[in-house]
PDB file of C-alpha atoms in Angstrom:
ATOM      1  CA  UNK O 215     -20.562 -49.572  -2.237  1.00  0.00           C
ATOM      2  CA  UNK O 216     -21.884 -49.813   1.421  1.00  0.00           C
ATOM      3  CA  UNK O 217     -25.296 -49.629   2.382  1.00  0.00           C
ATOM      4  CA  UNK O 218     -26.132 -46.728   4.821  1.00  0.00           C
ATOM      5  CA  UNK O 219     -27.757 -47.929   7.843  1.00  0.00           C
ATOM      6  CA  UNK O 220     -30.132 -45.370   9.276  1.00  0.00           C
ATOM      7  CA  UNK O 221     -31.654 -45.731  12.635  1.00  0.00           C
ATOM      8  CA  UNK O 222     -34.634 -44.159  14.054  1.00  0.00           C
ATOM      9  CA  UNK O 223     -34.615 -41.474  16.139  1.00  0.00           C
ATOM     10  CA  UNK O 224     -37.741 -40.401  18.232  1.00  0.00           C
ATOM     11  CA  UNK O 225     -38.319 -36.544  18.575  1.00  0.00           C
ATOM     12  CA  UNK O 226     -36.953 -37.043  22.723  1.00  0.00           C
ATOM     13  CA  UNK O 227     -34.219 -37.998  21.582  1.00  0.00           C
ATOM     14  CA  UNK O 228     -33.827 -34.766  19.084  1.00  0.00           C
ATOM     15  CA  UNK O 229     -34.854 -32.613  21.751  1.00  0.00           C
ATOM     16  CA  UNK O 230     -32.198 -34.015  24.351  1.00  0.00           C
ATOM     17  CA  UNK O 231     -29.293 -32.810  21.328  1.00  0.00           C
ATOM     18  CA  UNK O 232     -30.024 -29.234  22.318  1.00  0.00           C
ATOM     19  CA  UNK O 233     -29.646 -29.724  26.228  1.00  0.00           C
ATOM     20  CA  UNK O 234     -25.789 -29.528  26.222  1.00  0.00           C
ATOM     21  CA  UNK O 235     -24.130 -26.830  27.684  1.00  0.00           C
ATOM     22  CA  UNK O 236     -24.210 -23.398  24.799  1.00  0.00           C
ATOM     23  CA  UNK O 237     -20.771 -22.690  23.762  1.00  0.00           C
ATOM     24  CA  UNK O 238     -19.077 -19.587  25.462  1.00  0.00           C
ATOM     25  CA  UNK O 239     -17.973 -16.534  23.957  1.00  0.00           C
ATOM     26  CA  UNK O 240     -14.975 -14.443  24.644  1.00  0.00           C
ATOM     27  CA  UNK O 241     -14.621 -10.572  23.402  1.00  0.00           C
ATOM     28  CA  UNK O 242     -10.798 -11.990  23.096  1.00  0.00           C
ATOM     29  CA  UNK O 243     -12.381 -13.661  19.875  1.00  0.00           C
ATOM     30  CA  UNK O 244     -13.454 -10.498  18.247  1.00  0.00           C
ATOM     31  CA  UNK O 245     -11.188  -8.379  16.195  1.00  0.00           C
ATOM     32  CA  UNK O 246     -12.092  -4.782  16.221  1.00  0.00           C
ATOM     33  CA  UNK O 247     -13.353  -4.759  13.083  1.00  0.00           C
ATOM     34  CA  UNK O 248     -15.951  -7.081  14.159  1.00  0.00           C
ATOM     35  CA  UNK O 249     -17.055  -4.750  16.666  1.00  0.00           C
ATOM     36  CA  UNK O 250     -17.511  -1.627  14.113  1.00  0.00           C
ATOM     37  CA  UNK O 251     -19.300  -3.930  11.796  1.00  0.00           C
ATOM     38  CA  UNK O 252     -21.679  -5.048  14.572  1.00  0.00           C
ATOM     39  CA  UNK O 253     -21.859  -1.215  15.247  1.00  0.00           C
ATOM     40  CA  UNK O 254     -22.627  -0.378  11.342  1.00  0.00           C
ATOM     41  CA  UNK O 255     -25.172  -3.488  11.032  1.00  0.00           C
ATOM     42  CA  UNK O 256     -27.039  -2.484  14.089  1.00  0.00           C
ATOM     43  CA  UNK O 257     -27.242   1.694  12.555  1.00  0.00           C
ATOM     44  CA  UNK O 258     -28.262   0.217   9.153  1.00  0.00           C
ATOM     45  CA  UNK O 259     -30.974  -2.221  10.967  1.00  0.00           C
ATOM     46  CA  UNK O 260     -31.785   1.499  12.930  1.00  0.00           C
ATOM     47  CA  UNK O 261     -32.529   3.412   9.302  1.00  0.00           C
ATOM     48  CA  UNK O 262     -34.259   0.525   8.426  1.00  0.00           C
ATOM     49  CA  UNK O 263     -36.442   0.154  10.933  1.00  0.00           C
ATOM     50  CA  UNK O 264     -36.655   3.966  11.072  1.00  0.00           C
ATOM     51  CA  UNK O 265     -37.736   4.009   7.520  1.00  0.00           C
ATOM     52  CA  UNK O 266     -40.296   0.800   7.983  1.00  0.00           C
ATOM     53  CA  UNK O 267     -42.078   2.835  10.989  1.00  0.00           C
ATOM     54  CA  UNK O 268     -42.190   6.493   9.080  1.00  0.00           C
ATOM     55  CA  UNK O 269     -43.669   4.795   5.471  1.00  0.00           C
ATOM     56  CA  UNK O 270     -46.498   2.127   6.824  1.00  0.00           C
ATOM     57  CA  UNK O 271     -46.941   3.927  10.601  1.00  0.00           C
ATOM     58  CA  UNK O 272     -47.157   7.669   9.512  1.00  0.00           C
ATOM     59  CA  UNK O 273     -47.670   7.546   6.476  1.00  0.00           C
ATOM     60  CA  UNK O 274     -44.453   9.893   5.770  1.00  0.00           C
ATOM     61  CA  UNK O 275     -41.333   8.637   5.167  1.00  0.00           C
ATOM     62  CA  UNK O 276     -37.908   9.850   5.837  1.00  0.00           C
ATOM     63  CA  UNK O 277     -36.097   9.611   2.483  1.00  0.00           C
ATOM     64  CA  UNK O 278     -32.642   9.772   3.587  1.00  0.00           C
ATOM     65  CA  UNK O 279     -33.005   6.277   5.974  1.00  0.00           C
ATOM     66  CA  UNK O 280     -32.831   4.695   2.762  1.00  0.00           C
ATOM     67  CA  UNK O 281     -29.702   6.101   0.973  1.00  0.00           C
ATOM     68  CA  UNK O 282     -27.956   6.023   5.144  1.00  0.00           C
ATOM     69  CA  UNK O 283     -29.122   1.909   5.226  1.00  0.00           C
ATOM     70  CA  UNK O 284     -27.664   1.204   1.642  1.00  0.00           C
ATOM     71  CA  UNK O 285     -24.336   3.062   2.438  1.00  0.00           C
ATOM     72  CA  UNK O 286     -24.012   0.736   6.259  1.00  0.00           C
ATOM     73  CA  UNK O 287     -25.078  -2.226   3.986  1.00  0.00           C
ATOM     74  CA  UNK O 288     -22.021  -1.346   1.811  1.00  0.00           C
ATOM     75  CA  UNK O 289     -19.909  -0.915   4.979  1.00  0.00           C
ATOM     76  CA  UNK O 290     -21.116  -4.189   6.371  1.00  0.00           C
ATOM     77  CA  UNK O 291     -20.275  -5.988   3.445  1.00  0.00           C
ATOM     78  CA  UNK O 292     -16.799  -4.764   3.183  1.00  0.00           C
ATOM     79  CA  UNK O 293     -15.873  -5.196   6.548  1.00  0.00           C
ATOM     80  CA  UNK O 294     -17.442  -8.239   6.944  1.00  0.00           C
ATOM     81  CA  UNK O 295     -15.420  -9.330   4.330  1.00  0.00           C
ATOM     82  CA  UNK O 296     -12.361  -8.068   6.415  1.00  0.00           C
ATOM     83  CA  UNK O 297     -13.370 -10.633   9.001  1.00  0.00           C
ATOM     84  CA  UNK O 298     -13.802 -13.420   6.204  1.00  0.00           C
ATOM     85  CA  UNK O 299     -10.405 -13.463   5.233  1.00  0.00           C
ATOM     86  CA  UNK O 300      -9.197 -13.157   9.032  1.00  0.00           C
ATOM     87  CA  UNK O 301     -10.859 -16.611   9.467  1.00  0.00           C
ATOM     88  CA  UNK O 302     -10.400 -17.929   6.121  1.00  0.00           C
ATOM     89  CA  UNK O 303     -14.071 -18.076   5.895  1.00  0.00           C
ATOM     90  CA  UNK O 304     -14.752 -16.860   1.730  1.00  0.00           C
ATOM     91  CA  UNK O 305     -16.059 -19.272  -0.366  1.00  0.00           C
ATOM     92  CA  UNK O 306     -12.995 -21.597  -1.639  1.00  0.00           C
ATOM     93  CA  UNK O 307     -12.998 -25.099  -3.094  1.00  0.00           C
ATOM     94  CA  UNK O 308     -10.652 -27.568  -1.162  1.00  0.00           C
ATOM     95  CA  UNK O 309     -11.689 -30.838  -2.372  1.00  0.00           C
ATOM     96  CA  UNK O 310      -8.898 -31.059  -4.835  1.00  0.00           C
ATOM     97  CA  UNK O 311      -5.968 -30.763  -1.925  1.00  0.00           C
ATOM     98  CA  UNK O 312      -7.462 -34.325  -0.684  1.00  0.00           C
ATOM     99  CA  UNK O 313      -6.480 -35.628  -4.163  1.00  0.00           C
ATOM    100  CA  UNK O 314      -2.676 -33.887  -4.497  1.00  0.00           C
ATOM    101  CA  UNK O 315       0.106 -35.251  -3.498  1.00  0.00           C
ATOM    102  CA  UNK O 316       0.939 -32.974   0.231  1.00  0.00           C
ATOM    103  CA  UNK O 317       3.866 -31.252  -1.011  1.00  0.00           C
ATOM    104  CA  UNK O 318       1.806 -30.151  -4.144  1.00  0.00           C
ATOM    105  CA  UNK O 319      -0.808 -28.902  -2.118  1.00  0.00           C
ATOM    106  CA  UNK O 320       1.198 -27.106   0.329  1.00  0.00           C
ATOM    107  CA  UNK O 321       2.871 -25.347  -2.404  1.00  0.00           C
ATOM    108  CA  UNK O 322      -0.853 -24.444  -3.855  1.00  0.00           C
ATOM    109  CA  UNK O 323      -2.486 -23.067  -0.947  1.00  0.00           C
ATOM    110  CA  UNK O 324       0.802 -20.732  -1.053  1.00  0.00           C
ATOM    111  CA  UNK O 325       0.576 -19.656  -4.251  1.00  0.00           C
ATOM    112  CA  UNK O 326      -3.133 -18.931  -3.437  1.00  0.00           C
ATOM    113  CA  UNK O 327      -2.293 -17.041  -0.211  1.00  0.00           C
ATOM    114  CA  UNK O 328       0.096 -14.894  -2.493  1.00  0.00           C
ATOM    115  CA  UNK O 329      -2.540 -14.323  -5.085  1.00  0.00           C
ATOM    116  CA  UNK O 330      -5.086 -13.386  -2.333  1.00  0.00           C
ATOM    117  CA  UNK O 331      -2.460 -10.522  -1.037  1.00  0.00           C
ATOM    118  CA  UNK O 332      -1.592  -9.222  -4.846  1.00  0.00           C
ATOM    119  CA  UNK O 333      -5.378  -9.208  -5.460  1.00  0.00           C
ATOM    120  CA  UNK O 334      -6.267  -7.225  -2.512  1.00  0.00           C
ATOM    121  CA  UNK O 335      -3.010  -5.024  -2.804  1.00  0.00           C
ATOM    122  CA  UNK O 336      -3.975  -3.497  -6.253  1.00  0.00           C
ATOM    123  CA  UNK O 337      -8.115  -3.903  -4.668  1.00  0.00           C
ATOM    124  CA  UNK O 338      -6.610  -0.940  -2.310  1.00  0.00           C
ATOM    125  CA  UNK O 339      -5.018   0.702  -5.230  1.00  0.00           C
ATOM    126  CA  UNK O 340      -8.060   0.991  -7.590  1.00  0.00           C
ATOM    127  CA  UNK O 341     -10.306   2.046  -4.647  1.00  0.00           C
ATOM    128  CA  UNK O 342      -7.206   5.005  -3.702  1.00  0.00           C
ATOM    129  CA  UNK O 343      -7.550   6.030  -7.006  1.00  0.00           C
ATOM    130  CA  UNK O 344     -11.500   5.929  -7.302  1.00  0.00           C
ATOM    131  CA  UNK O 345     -11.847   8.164  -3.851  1.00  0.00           C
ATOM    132  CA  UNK O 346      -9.626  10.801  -5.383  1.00  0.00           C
ATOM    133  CA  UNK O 347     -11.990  10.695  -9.129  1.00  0.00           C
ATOM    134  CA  UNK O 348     -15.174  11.142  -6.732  1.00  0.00           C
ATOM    135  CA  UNK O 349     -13.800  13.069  -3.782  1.00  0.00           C
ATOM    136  CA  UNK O 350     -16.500  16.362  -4.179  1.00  0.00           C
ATOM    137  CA  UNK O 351     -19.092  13.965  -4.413  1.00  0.00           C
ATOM    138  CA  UNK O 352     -22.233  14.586  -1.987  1.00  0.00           C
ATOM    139  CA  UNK O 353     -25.049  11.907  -0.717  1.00  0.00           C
ATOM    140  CA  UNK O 354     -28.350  12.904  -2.556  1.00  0.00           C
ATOM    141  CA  UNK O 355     -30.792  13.416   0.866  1.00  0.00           C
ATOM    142  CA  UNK O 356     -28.284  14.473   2.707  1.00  0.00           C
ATOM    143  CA  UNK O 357     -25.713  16.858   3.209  1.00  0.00           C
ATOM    144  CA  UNK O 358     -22.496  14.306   3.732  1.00  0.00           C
ATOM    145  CA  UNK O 359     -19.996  13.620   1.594  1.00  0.00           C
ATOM    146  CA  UNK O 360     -19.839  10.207   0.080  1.00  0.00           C
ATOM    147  CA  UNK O 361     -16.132  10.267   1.045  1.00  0.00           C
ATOM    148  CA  UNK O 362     -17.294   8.340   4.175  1.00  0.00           C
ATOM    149  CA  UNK O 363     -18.908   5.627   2.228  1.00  0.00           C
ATOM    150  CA  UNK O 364     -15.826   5.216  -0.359  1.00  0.00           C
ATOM    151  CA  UNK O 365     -12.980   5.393   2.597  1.00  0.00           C
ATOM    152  CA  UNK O 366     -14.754   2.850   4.438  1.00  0.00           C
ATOM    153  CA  UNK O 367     -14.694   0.906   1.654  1.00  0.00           C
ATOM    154  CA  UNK O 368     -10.874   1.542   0.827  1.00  0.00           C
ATOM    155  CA  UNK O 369     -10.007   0.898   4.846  1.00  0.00           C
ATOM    156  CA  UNK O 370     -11.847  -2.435   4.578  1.00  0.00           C
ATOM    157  CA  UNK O 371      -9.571  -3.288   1.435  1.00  0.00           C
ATOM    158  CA  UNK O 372      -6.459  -2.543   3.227  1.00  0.00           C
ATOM    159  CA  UNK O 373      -7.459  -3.839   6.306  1.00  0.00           C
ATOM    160  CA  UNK O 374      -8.474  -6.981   4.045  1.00  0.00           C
ATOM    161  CA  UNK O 375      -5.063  -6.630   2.442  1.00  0.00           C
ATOM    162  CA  UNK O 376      -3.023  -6.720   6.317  1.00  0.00           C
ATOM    163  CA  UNK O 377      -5.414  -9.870   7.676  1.00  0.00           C
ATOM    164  CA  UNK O 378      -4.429 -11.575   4.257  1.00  0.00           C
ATOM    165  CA  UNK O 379      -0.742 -10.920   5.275  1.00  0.00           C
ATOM    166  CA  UNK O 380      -1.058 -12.360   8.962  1.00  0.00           C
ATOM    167  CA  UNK O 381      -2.728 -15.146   7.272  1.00  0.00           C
ATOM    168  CA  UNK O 382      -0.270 -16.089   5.097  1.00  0.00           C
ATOM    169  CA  UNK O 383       2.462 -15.666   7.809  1.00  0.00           C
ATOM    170  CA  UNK O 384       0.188 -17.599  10.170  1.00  0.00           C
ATOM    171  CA  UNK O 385       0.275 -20.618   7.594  1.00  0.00           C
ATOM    172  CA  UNK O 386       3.613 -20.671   6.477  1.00  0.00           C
ATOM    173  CA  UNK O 387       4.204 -20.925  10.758  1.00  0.00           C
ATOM    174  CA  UNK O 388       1.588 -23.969  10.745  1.00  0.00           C
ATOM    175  CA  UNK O 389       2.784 -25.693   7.942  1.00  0.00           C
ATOM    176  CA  UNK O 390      -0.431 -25.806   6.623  1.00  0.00           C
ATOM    177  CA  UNK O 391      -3.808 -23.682   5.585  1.00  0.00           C
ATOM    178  CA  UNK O 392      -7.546 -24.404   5.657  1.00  0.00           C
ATOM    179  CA  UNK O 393      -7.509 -25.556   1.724  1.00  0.00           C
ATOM    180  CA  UNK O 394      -5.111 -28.594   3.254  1.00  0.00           C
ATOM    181  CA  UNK O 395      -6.756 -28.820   6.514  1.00  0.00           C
ATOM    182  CA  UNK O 396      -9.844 -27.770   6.819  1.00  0.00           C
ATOM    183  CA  UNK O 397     -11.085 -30.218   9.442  1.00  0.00           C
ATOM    184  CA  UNK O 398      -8.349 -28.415  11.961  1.00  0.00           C
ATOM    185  CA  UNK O 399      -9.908 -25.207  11.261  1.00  0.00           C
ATOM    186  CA  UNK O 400     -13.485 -26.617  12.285  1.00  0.00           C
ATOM    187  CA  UNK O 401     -12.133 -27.792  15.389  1.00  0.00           C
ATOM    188  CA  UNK O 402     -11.318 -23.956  16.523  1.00  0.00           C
ATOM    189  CA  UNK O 403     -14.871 -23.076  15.858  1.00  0.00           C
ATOM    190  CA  UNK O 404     -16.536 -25.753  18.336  1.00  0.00           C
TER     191      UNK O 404
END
């Protein structure tokens, strides 16, 4: 084994790391489901403020911000989870594509990109048929149906299900996905 050679590095020359230019961003990066999540995170981070500033500021606190911020947190979940698989972003363990043999672990990350669409194909099937169980179902502090919660839920899975699709397509076109590569996915995000 090697020795690691570490130099020192005065705190100047830390602070002169952060004087490059800040990396630009381009609405042509988002996908509109990144824009309704930003939308639901910033009404959830509303209710929860709301609900801060009515409990410890007047002493009297609304009891449906509570029930309205879990429901966004639900919807911010879900469809950020939409935007996970768009980018190939959920938690997956590629070290052992470095150790296969290429053709192996091309046909792998297939088989895992077909697994990922079954998965979230029968996802959107179970959640279909657990919004038609609980369809007369009302919130408790407030007169809305938890319909919205629970079809939010089922259009992230499908919309989950369709990015999953594109991705799959998009790596059979490349040749290769982020388990094989992921270094060329990195590249994309600097």
């Amino acid at each position: 084994m090697s020795q690691e050679v570490h130099t020192q590095i005065t705190p100047d020359e830390i602070a002169h790391t952060f004087e490059g230019a800040a990396p630009t961003a381009k609405a042509s990066d988002y996908a509109p489901e990144d824009w309704i999540t930003l939308i639901v995170f910033w009404l959830m981070a509303g209710c929860v403020f709301l609900q801060f500033f009515t409990r410890y500021v007047l002493n009297d606190s609304y009891a449906w911000t509570e029930e309205i911020a879990i429901n966004c947190l639900i919807g911010v979940v879900f469809l950020g989870s939409v935007m996970c698989v768009r980018t190939s972003r959920h938690i997956q363990v590629d070290v052992f594509y470095h150790y296969m043999p290429q053709r192996m672990a091309r046909i792998l990350a297939s088989f895992v990109d077909v697994v990922r669409i079954g998965f979230f194909a029968y996802a959107c099937h179970l959640m279909w048929r657990y919004v038609q169980i609980v369809a007369g179902e009302e919130m408790v502090t407030i007169a809305l149906p938890r319909n919205i919660v629970f079809y939010s839920v089922f259009a992230a899975f499908v919309l989950m299900l369709l990015r999953a699709v594109l991705v799959f397509v998009a790596n059979m076109r490349r040749g290769y996905s982020v388990l094989e590569r992921p270094e060329e996915f990195q590249k994309i995000e600097d």
